[in-house]
Amino acid sequence: MTARFELAKVPLCLFIGCAVLFGGLMACPALSLQALLVAAGVFLVATGAASLNSLQEHQLDGRLARTRNRPLPTGRLTRGQAGRQAAVLIVSGLFVVAFGAQNLLPAAVTAGAVVLYNGVYTPLKRKTVLAIVPGALCGALPALIGWLAGGGGNDSAAMLVVSLFILWQVPHFWLVLLSHRDDYTGSDLPNLLNQLPEKSVKRLLIIWIGALSFVMLMFAALPYPIWAGIRYGVMANGLVMSAIFSYGLVVRKTTNYRFFFIVLNSTLLIHMVLLGAGRMAGE
């Protein structure tokens, strides 16, 4: 069972489920059974897509120190088991999304996310560093699915929700790359460190973090009935993240990228919790 959980990358997929709930709460402040079902369905689909990704990349995983102990490279699971797990999770998850949303659009976007992730991003990242573009779009789709399921329209809040996760996904990917730079620079997998010096990648990282922090601040200006303390908390959260990255990467010039990875993901989680709680409390 542990091997199947590893194959499905359950912790990451739980984060994806939280993103769906966040998108739903931004569209509709009520935490309904419908919203929970959609989040659960997307979680199932995400675990299925992750299982399929593990199957698609099992040979590459065996060559990298970061991934060589995963279930398929070590033989703890067979390719057939991985394929069946992926199919069951994706199909069952799509049914749950369609049932929970009570319309087909969120389920269609969820299916499109699987195609984009497994059909475009996964094979493309073996060929070009530009695979990060569809990868970033994949990162934004869970929150968009929640937004659509919650009845959200095409307005400024929708743009902020999508922008937030696109701007988070890119530094998230770069920090994984930097944390395992020896692994990636020694491989034939296209990556930014084979094209730019580490110092240049760090500069790009600072720019993206600044943009992410700015978008987080913009959430505090949305015309929602949210307590002022929540708004200040949202602003402080984004500013503290930006300050930590700027001080650590520019002033201290530290290379503890794992620390920054934790800061980035924790900041996004705090952002979602603050705004989600604020939306429900202000209903």
Short mmCIF file of C-alpha atoms in Angstrom, two decimals:
data_model
loop_
_atom_site.label_atom_id
_atom_site.label_comp_id
_atom_site.label_asym_id
_atom_site.label_seq_id
_atom_site.Cartn_x
_atom_site.Cartn_y
_atom_site.Cartn_z
CA MET A 1 0.00 0.00 0.00
CA THR A 2 2.88 2.38 0.79
CA ALA A 3 4.27 1.83 -2.70
CA ARG A 4 0.92 2.71 -4.27
CA PHE A 5 0.77 5.91 -2.21
CA GLU A 6 4.28 6.81 -3.36
CA LEU A 7 3.34 6.08 -6.97
CA ALA A 8 0.34 8.41 -6.71
CA LYS A 9 2.35 11.21 -4.99
CA VAL A 10 -0.41 11.62 -2.42
CA PRO A 11 1.05 14.62 -0.47
CA LEU A 12 1.34 16.70 -3.65
CA CYS A 13 -2.16 15.68 -4.73
CA LEU A 14 -3.58 16.70 -1.34
CA PHE A 15 -2.14 20.15 -2.03
CA ILE A 16 -3.93 20.08 -5.39
CA GLY A 17 -7.18 19.24 -3.60
CA CYS A 18 -6.65 22.26 -1.34
CA ALA A 19 -6.20 24.44 -4.43
CA VAL A 20 -9.58 23.24 -5.73
CA LEU A 21 -11.24 24.16 -2.43
CA PHE A 22 -9.53 27.55 -2.49
CA GLY A 23 -10.80 28.27 -6.00
CA GLY A 24 -14.28 27.20 -4.98
CA LEU A 25 -14.31 29.40 -1.88
CA MET A 26 -13.12 32.39 -3.87
CA ALA A 27 -16.12 31.91 -6.16
CA CYS A 28 -18.66 30.99 -3.48
CA PRO A 29 -17.98 31.45 0.26
CA ALA A 30 -20.04 28.42 1.34
CA LEU A 31 -18.07 25.21 1.94
CA SER A 32 -20.73 22.91 0.53
CA LEU A 33 -20.85 19.16 -0.04
CA GLN A 34 -20.66 19.98 -3.75
CA ALA A 35 -17.33 21.77 -3.27
CA LEU A 36 -15.93 18.91 -1.18
CA LEU A 37 -16.96 16.34 -3.80
CA VAL A 38 -15.30 18.31 -6.59
CA ALA A 39 -12.10 18.64 -4.54
CA ALA A 40 -12.16 14.92 -3.74
CA GLY A 41 -12.72 14.07 -7.40
CA VAL A 42 -9.86 16.25 -8.59
CA PHE A 43 -7.66 14.71 -5.89
CA LEU A 44 -8.44 11.24 -7.28
CA VAL A 45 -7.74 12.37 -10.84
CA ALA A 46 -4.48 13.98 -9.72
CA THR A 47 -3.33 10.77 -8.04
CA GLY A 48 -4.20 8.90 -11.24
CA ALA A 49 -2.30 11.39 -13.40
CA ALA A 50 0.66 11.17 -11.01
CA SER A 51 0.56 7.37 -11.23
CA LEU A 52 0.53 7.59 -15.02
CA ASN A 53 3.40 10.08 -14.90
CA SER A 54 5.39 7.65 -12.77
CA LEU A 55 4.77 4.97 -15.40
CA GLN A 56 5.76 7.29 -18.25
CA GLU A 57 9.01 8.29 -16.54
CA HIS A 58 10.05 5.07 -14.80
CA GLN A 59 13.20 4.71 -16.92
CA LEU A 60 14.24 8.33 -16.36
CA ASP A 61 13.46 8.02 -12.65
CA GLY A 62 15.88 5.12 -12.43
CA ARG A 63 18.73 7.34 -13.68
CA LEU A 64 18.28 10.20 -11.20
CA ALA A 65 19.35 10.00 -7.56
CA ARG A 66 16.26 11.98 -6.50
CA THR A 67 13.84 9.47 -8.00
CA ARG A 68 15.61 6.12 -8.31
CA ASN A 69 14.00 4.76 -5.13
CA ARG A 70 10.45 5.23 -6.42
CA PRO A 71 8.23 2.11 -6.70
CA LEU A 72 8.70 1.37 -10.41
CA PRO A 73 12.50 1.76 -10.67
CA THR A 74 12.94 -0.43 -7.57
CA GLY A 75 10.49 -3.06 -8.81
CA ARG A 76 8.10 -2.74 -5.86
CA LEU A 77 5.30 -2.29 -8.39
CA THR A 78 4.98 -3.47 -11.98
CA ARG A 79 4.10 -1.30 -14.96
CA GLY A 80 0.80 -3.15 -15.27
CA GLN A 81 -0.11 -2.33 -11.67
CA ALA A 82 0.77 1.31 -12.24
CA GLY A 83 -1.31 1.49 -15.41
CA ARG A 84 -4.35 -0.08 -13.79
CA GLN A 85 -4.06 2.21 -10.78
CA ALA A 86 -3.85 5.27 -13.02
CA ALA A 87 -6.89 4.25 -15.07
CA VAL A 88 -9.10 3.48 -12.06
CA LEU A 89 -8.21 6.71 -10.25
CA ILE A 90 -8.64 8.96 -13.29
CA VAL A 91 -11.98 7.49 -14.39
CA SER A 92 -13.46 7.35 -10.89
CA GLY A 93 -12.24 10.86 -10.15
CA LEU A 94 -13.84 12.29 -13.29
CA PHE A 95 -17.17 10.73 -12.31
CA VAL A 96 -16.93 12.27 -8.83
CA VAL A 97 -16.12 15.71 -10.28
CA ALA A 98 -19.05 15.54 -12.72
CA PHE A 99 -21.43 14.37 -9.98
CA GLY A 100 -20.26 16.95 -7.46
CA ALA A 101 -20.24 19.90 -9.87
CA GLN A 102 -23.61 18.90 -11.36
CA ASN A 103 -22.42 20.05 -14.77
CA LEU A 104 -19.83 18.80 -17.23
CA LEU A 105 -17.58 21.87 -17.56
CA PRO A 106 -15.43 21.25 -14.43
CA ALA A 107 -15.12 17.57 -15.40
CA ALA A 108 -14.13 18.54 -18.95
CA VAL A 109 -11.44 20.92 -17.65
CA THR A 110 -10.22 18.18 -15.30
CA ALA A 111 -9.93 15.76 -18.22
CA GLY A 112 -8.13 18.46 -20.19
CA ALA A 113 -5.68 18.88 -17.32
CA VAL A 114 -4.79 15.17 -17.55
CA VAL A 115 -4.20 15.49 -21.30
CA LEU A 116 -2.07 18.60 -20.77
CA TYR A 117 -0.02 17.04 -17.97
CA ASN A 118 0.45 13.50 -19.22
CA GLY A 119 0.07 14.07 -22.95
CA VAL A 120 1.94 17.36 -23.41
CA TYR A 121 4.05 18.35 -20.40
CA THR A 122 5.48 14.94 -19.49
CA PRO A 123 6.84 14.01 -22.96
CA LEU A 124 7.81 17.62 -23.74
CA LYS A 125 10.07 18.05 -20.72
CA ARG A 126 12.42 15.42 -22.19
CA LYS A 127 12.92 17.70 -25.19
CA THR A 128 12.91 21.35 -24.08
CA VAL A 129 13.02 23.62 -21.04
CA LEU A 130 9.90 25.30 -22.46
CA ALA A 131 7.91 22.37 -21.08
CA ILE A 132 7.59 24.57 -18.01
CA VAL A 133 4.91 26.56 -19.89
CA PRO A 134 2.31 23.75 -20.07
CA GLY A 135 3.55 22.65 -16.65
CA ALA A 136 2.68 26.04 -15.15
CA LEU A 137 -0.75 25.93 -16.80
CA CYS A 138 -1.33 22.51 -15.23
CA GLY A 139 -0.55 24.02 -11.85
CA ALA A 140 -3.25 26.66 -12.30
CA LEU A 141 -6.06 24.38 -13.47
CA PRO A 142 -7.10 22.84 -10.10
CA ALA A 143 -8.00 26.24 -8.64
CA LEU A 144 -9.77 27.14 -11.88
CA ILE A 145 -11.79 23.92 -11.66
CA GLY A 146 -12.85 24.85 -8.14
CA TRP A 147 -13.74 28.35 -9.33
CA LEU A 148 -15.90 27.01 -12.16
CA ALA A 149 -17.61 24.46 -9.92
CA GLY A 150 -18.38 27.25 -7.45
CA GLY A 151 -20.16 29.26 -10.12
CA GLY A 152 -17.44 31.86 -10.57
CA GLY A 153 -17.51 34.11 -13.61
CA ASN A 154 -14.90 35.73 -15.82
CA ASP A 155 -13.75 38.62 -13.62
CA SER A 156 -10.68 40.04 -11.89
CA ALA A 157 -10.83 37.47 -9.08
CA ALA A 158 -10.64 34.63 -11.62
CA MET A 159 -7.55 36.21 -13.17
CA LEU A 160 -5.91 36.51 -9.75
CA VAL A 161 -6.68 32.89 -8.86
CA VAL A 162 -5.15 31.60 -12.10
CA SER A 163 -2.18 33.99 -11.96
CA LEU A 164 -1.42 33.00 -8.36
CA PHE A 165 -0.86 29.36 -9.22
CA ILE A 166 1.00 30.01 -12.47
CA LEU A 167 3.40 32.32 -10.65
CA TRP A 168 3.81 29.76 -7.85
CA GLN A 169 4.40 26.78 -10.15
CA VAL A 170 7.47 28.21 -11.90
CA PRO A 171 9.63 28.95 -8.80
CA HIS A 172 8.36 25.69 -7.30
CA PHE A 173 9.85 23.85 -10.29
CA TRP A 174 13.07 25.89 -10.24
CA LEU A 175 13.62 25.24 -6.54
CA VAL A 176 13.32 21.49 -7.13
CA LEU A 177 15.88 21.89 -9.91
CA LEU A 178 18.26 23.93 -7.73
CA SER A 179 17.86 21.62 -4.73
CA HIS A 180 19.01 18.68 -6.89
CA ARG A 181 21.30 20.62 -9.23
CA ASP A 182 24.08 18.00 -9.22
CA ASP A 183 21.55 15.37 -10.26
CA TYR A 184 20.12 17.42 -13.12
CA THR A 185 23.33 18.95 -14.48
CA GLY A 186 24.73 15.44 -14.76
CA SER A 187 21.76 14.19 -16.79
CA ASP A 188 20.71 14.60 -20.43
CA LEU A 189 17.34 16.02 -19.35
CA PRO A 190 16.88 19.58 -20.69
CA ASN A 191 17.00 22.01 -17.79
CA LEU A 192 17.77 25.64 -17.13
CA LEU A 193 21.01 24.91 -15.28
CA ASN A 194 22.51 23.49 -18.48
CA GLN A 195 21.81 26.78 -20.25
CA LEU A 196 22.29 29.44 -17.56
CA PRO A 197 24.66 29.79 -14.60
CA GLU A 198 23.14 29.19 -11.19
CA LYS A 199 23.46 32.89 -10.36
CA SER A 200 21.23 33.80 -13.31
CA VAL A 201 18.60 31.24 -12.31
CA LYS A 202 18.56 32.78 -8.82
CA ARG A 203 17.95 36.21 -10.33
CA LEU A 204 15.02 34.86 -12.33
CA LEU A 205 13.73 33.24 -9.16
CA ILE A 206 13.76 36.59 -7.32
CA ILE A 207 11.79 38.22 -10.16
CA TRP A 208 9.12 35.50 -10.12
CA ILE A 209 8.86 35.62 -6.33
CA GLY A 210 8.36 39.39 -6.54
CA ALA A 211 5.57 38.91 -9.08
CA LEU A 212 3.96 36.21 -6.93
CA SER A 213 4.12 38.45 -3.87
CA PHE A 214 2.48 41.29 -5.83
CA VAL A 215 -0.41 39.04 -6.90
CA MET A 216 -0.87 37.90 -3.30
CA LEU A 217 -1.14 41.54 -2.24
CA MET A 218 -3.78 42.12 -4.91
CA PHE A 219 -6.06 39.56 -3.23
CA ALA A 220 -6.29 41.89 -0.24
CA ALA A 221 -7.91 44.50 -2.49
CA LEU A 222 -10.75 42.28 -3.73
CA PRO A 223 -14.20 43.70 -2.90
CA TYR A 224 -15.19 40.80 -0.66
CA PRO A 225 -16.66 41.12 2.86
CA ILE A 226 -13.47 39.94 4.56
CA TRP A 227 -12.34 41.07 8.01
CA ALA A 228 -9.56 43.68 7.87
CA GLY A 229 -7.27 41.50 9.98
CA ILE A 230 -7.41 38.80 7.31
CA ARG A 231 -6.50 41.33 4.63
CA TYR A 232 -3.49 42.51 6.64
CA GLY A 233 -2.48 38.91 7.22
CA VAL A 234 -2.62 38.19 3.49
CA MET A 235 -0.46 41.23 2.77
CA ALA A 236 2.06 40.40 5.50
CA ASN A 237 2.30 36.80 4.32
CA GLY A 238 3.26 37.81 0.78
CA LEU A 239 5.69 40.50 1.91
CA VAL A 240 7.44 38.20 4.40
CA MET A 241 7.94 35.58 1.68
CA SER A 242 9.47 38.16 -0.65
CA ALA A 243 11.72 39.48 2.13
CA ILE A 244 12.96 35.99 3.04
CA PHE A 245 13.84 35.19 -0.56
CA SER A 246 15.50 38.56 -1.17
CA TYR A 247 17.56 38.45 2.02
CA GLY A 248 18.52 34.81 1.66
CA LEU A 249 19.39 34.79 -2.05
CA VAL A 250 20.74 38.33 -2.50
CA VAL A 251 22.23 39.32 0.87
CA ARG A 252 23.21 36.00 2.45
CA LYS A 253 23.69 34.27 -0.92
CA THR A 254 22.63 30.98 0.66
CA THR A 255 22.18 27.82 -1.38
CA ASN A 256 19.80 26.13 1.05
CA TYR A 257 17.16 25.79 -1.65
CA ARG A 258 15.21 23.19 0.31
CA PHE A 259 14.46 25.89 2.90
CA PHE A 260 13.15 28.24 0.22
CA PHE A 261 11.05 25.40 -1.21
CA ILE A 262 9.38 24.98 2.19
CA VAL A 263 8.89 28.75 2.54
CA LEU A 264 7.29 29.01 -0.91
CA ASN A 265 4.80 26.20 -0.37
CA SER A 266 4.02 27.20 3.22
CA THR A 267 3.33 30.77 2.10
CA LEU A 268 0.88 29.61 -0.55
CA LEU A 269 -0.85 27.30 1.93
CA ILE A 270 -1.17 30.13 4.48
CA HIS A 271 -2.53 32.39 1.73
CA MET A 272 -5.21 29.84 0.84
CA VAL A 273 -6.16 29.21 4.48
CA LEU A 274 -6.40 32.92 5.32
CA LEU A 275 -8.54 33.82 2.33
CA GLY A 276 -10.66 30.68 2.58
CA ALA A 277 -11.37 31.32 6.25
CA GLY A 278 -12.01 34.99 5.52
CA ARG A 279 -14.49 34.15 2.79
CA MET A 280 -16.42 31.70 4.97
CA ALA A 281 -16.44 34.05 7.98
CA GLY A 282 -17.64 36.96 5.86
CA GLU A 283 -20.47 35.04 4.23
#
